[in-house]
Short mmCIF file of C-alpha atoms in Angstrom, two decimals:
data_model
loop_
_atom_site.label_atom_id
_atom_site.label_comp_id
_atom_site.label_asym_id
_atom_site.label_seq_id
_atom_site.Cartn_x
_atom_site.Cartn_y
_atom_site.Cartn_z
CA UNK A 48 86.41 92.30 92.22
CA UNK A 49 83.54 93.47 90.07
CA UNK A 50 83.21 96.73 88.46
CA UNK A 51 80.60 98.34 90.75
CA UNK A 52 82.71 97.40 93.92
CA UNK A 53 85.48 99.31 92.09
CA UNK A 54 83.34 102.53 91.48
CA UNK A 55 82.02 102.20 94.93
CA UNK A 56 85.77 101.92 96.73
CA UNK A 57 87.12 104.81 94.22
CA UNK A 58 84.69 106.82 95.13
CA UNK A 59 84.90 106.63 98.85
CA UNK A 60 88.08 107.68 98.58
CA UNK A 61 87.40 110.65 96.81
CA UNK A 62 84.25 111.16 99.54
CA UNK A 63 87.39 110.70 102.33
CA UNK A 64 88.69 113.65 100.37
CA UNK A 65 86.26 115.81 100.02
CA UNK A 66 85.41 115.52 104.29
CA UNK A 67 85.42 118.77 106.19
CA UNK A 68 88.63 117.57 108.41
CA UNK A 69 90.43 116.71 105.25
CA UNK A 70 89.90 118.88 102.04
CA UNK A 71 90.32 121.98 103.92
CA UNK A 72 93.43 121.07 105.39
CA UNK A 73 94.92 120.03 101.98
CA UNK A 74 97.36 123.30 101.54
CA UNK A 75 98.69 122.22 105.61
CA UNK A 76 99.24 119.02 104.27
CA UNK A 77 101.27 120.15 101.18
CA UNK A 78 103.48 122.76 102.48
CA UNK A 79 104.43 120.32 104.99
CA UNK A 80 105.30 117.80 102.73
CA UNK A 81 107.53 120.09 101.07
CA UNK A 82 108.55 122.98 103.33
CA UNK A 83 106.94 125.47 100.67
CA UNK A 84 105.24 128.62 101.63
CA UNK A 85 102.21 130.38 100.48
CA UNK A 86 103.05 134.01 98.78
CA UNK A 87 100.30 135.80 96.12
CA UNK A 88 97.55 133.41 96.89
CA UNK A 89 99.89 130.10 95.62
CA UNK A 90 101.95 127.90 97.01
CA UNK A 91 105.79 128.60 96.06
CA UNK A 92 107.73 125.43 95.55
CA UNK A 93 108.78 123.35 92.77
CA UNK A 94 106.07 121.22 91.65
CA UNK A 95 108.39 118.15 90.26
CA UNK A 96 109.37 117.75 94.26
CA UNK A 97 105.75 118.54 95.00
CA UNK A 98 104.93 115.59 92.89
CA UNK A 99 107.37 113.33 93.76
CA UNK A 100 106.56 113.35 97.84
CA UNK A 101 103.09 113.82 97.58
CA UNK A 102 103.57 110.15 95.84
CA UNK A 103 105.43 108.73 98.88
CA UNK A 104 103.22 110.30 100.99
CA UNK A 105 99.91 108.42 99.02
CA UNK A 106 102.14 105.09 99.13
CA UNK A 107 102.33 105.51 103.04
CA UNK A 108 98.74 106.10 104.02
CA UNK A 109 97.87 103.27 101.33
CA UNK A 110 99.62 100.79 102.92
CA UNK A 111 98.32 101.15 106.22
CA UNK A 112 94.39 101.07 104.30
CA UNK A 113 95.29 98.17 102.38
CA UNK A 114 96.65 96.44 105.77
CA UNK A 115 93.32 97.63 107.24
CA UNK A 116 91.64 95.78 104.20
CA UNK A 117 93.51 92.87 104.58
CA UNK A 118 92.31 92.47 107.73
CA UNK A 119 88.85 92.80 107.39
CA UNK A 120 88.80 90.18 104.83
CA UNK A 121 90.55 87.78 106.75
CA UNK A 122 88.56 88.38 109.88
CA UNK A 123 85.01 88.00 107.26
CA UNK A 124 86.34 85.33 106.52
CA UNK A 125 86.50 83.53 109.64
CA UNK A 126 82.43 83.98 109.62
CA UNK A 127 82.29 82.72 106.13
CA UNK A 128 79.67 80.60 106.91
CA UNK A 129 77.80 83.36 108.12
CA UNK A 130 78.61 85.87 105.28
CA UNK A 131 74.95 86.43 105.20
CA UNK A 132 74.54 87.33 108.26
CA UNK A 133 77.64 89.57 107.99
CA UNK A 134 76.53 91.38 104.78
CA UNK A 135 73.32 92.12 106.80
CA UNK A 136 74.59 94.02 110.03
CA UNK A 137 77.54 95.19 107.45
CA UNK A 138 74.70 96.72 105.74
CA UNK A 139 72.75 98.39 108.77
CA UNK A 140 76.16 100.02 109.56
CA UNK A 141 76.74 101.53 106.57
CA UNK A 142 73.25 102.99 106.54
CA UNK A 143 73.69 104.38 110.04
CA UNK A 144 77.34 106.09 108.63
CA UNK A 145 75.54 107.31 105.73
CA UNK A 146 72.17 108.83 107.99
CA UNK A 147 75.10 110.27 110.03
CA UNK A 148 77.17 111.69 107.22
CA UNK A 149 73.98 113.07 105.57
CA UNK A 150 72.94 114.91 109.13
CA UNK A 151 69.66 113.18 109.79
CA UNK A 152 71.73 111.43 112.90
CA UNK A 153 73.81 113.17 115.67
CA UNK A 154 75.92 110.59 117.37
CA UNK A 155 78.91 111.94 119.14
CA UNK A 156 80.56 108.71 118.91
CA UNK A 157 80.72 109.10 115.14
CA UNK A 158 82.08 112.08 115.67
CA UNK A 159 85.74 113.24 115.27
CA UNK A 160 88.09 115.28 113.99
CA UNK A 161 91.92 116.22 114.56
CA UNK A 162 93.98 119.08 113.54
CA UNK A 163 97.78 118.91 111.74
CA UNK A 164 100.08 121.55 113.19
CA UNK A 165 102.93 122.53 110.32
CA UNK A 166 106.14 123.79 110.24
CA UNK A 167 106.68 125.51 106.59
CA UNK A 168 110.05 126.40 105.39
CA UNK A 169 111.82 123.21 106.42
CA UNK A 170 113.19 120.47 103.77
CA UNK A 171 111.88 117.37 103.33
CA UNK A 172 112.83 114.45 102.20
CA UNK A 173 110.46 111.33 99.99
CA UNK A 174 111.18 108.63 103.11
CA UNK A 175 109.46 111.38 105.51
CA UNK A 176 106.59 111.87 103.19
CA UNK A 177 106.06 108.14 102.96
CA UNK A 178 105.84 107.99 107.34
CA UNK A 179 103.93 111.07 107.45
CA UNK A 180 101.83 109.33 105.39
CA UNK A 181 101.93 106.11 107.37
CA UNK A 182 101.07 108.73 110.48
CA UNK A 183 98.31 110.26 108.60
CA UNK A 184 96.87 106.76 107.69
CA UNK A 185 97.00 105.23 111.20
CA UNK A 186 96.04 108.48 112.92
CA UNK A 187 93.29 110.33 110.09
CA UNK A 188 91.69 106.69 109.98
CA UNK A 189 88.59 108.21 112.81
CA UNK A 190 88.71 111.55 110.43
CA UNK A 191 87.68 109.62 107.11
CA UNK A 192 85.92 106.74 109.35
CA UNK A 193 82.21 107.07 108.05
CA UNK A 194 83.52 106.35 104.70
CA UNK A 195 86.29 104.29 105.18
CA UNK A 196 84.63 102.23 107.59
CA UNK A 197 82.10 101.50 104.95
CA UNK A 198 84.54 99.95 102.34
CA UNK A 199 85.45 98.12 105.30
CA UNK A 200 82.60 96.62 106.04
CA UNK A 201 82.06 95.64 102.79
CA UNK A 202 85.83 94.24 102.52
CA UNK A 203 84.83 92.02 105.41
CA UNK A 204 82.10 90.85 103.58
CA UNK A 205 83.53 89.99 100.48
CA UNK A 206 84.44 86.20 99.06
CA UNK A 207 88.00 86.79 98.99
CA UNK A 208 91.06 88.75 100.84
CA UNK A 209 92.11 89.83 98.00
CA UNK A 210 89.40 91.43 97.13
CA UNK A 211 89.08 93.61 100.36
CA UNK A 212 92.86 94.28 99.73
CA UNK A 213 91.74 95.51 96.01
CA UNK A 214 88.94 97.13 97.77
CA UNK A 215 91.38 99.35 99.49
CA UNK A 216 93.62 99.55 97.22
CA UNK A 217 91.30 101.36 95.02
CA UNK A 218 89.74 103.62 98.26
CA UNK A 219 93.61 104.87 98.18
CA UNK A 220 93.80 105.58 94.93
CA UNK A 221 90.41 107.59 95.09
CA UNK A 222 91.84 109.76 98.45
CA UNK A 223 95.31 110.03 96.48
CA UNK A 224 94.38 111.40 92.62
CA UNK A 225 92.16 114.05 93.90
CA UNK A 226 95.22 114.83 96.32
CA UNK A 227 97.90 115.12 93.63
CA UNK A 228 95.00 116.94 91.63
CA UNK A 229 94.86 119.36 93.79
CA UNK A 230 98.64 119.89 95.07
CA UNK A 231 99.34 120.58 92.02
CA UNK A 232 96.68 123.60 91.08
CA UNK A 233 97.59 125.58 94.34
CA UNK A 234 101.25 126.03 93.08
CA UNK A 235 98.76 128.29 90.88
CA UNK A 236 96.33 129.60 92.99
CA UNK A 237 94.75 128.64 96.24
CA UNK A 238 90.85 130.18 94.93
CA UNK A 239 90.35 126.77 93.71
CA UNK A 240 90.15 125.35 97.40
CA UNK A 241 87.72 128.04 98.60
CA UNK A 242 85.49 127.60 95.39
CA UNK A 243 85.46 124.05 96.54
CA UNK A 244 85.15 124.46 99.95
CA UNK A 245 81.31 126.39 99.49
CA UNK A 246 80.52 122.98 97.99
CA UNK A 247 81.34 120.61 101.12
CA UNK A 248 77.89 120.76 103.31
CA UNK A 249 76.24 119.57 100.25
CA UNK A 250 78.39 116.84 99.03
CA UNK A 251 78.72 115.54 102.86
CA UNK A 252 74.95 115.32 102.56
CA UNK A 253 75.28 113.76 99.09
CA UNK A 254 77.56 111.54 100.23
CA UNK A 255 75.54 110.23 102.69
CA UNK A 256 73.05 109.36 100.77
CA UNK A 257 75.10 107.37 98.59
CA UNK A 258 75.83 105.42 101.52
CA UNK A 259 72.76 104.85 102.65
CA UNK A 260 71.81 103.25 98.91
CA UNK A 261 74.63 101.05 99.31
CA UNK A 262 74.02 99.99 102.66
CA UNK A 263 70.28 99.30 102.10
CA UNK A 264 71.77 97.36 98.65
CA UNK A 265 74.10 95.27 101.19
CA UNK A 266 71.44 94.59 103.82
CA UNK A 267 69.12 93.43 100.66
CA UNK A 268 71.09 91.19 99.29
CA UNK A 269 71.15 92.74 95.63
CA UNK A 270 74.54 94.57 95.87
CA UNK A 271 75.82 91.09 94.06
CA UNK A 272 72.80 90.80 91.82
CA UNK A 273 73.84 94.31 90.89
CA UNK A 274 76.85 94.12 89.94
CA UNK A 275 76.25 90.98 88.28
CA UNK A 276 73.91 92.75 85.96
CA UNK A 277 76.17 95.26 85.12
CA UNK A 278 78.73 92.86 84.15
CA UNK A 279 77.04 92.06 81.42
CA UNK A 280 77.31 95.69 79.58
CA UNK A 281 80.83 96.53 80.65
CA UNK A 282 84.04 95.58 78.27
CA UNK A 283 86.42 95.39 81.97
CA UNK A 284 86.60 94.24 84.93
CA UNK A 285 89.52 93.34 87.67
CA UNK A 286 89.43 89.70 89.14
CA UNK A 287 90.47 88.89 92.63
#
């Protein structure tokens, strides 16, 4: 998996993040995890635990999105004789996410969004964090879906399943830093998440963008010639 893959499936995660059904729901998702309560504008809890099940609850939702990458590989593979063909219409789809994500489109079908009712107070333990996050994985998947659905696409269309399981392997670790990031700055104060939140319009429309440059990069053909250039000025790179 070349390095440019790996920047684009890290940062779709973090663009999962940063989506208007997900980001603002973060403190929901946290004192639910935990059974911690807001009091003076922070979240009131100890931040080891905080830690420790936001971790199981990452592990969950990655293994459903690396299952989910799995099998997109092993279903492009099936048309490997076809991959260009694949990368094509993989491409067109990703430009129609990002025209949708960057509001020049309006379908309802791309539409969606779900709500996460919570509980506070109640004790939780790491297994429950881990199928929450199994839940939030299987059922958040039309939430994050422009973005997601992308990396997809472009597991499908990759040589290899393991690198569509790498693919999504890094996505979840791009939705789950930004996560624990974040957990852990409202046990000091919650201002951080409506500082950020002024900011989400314009990095959906930012976003979308982005995916429309990758998608037109797919449909072209020169996503590979790409990253093979920048292979040659970069000192890493993770093989599949």
């Amino acid at each position: 998996m070349d390095n440019i893959t790996i920047l684009i499936a890290f940062a779709a995660g973090i663009l999962s993040f940063l989506s208007p059904c997900v980001f603002p729901l973060i403190p929901a998702y946290v004192s639910f995890l935990t059974g911690s309560s807001f009091e003076n504008g922070k979240l009131v809890g100890h931040r080891g635990k905080l830690i420790y099940q936001s971790l199981f609850f990452i592990l969950g939702f990655s293994v459903i999105f690396i299952a989910m990458g799995a099998s997109a590989s092993f279903i492009g593979r099936l048309f490997a004789q076809e991959r260009e063909l694949v990368q094509r219409i993989s491409g067109l789809l990703i430009i129609v996410f990002g025209l949708q994500m960057a509001g020049l489109l309006n379908l309802r079908i791309l539409m969606s969004g779900r709500t996460w009712e919570t509980k506070p107070g109640k004790n939780r333990g790491a297994i429950r964090s881990f199928f929450t996050g199994l839940a939030f994985g299987a059922g958040w998947s039309p939430c994050v879906g422009l973005a997601l659905s992308s990396i997809l696409l472009l597991a499908g269309s990759s040589e290899t399943l393991w690198s569509g399981i790498g693919m999504l392997a890094v996505y979840s670790l791009g939705l789950g830093v930004p996560f624990l990031l974040i957990s852990w700055l409202l046990t000091y104060s919650i201002s951080i998440m409506k500082k950020m939140g002024r900011w989400l319009p314009h990095l959906s429309k930012i976003n979308g963008w982005l995916l429309i440059a990758m998608g037109l990069l797919l449909f072209t053909g020169q996503l590979q010639r790409l990253s093979a250039f920048l292979a040659q000025y970069t000192i890493w790179e993770i093989n599949f």
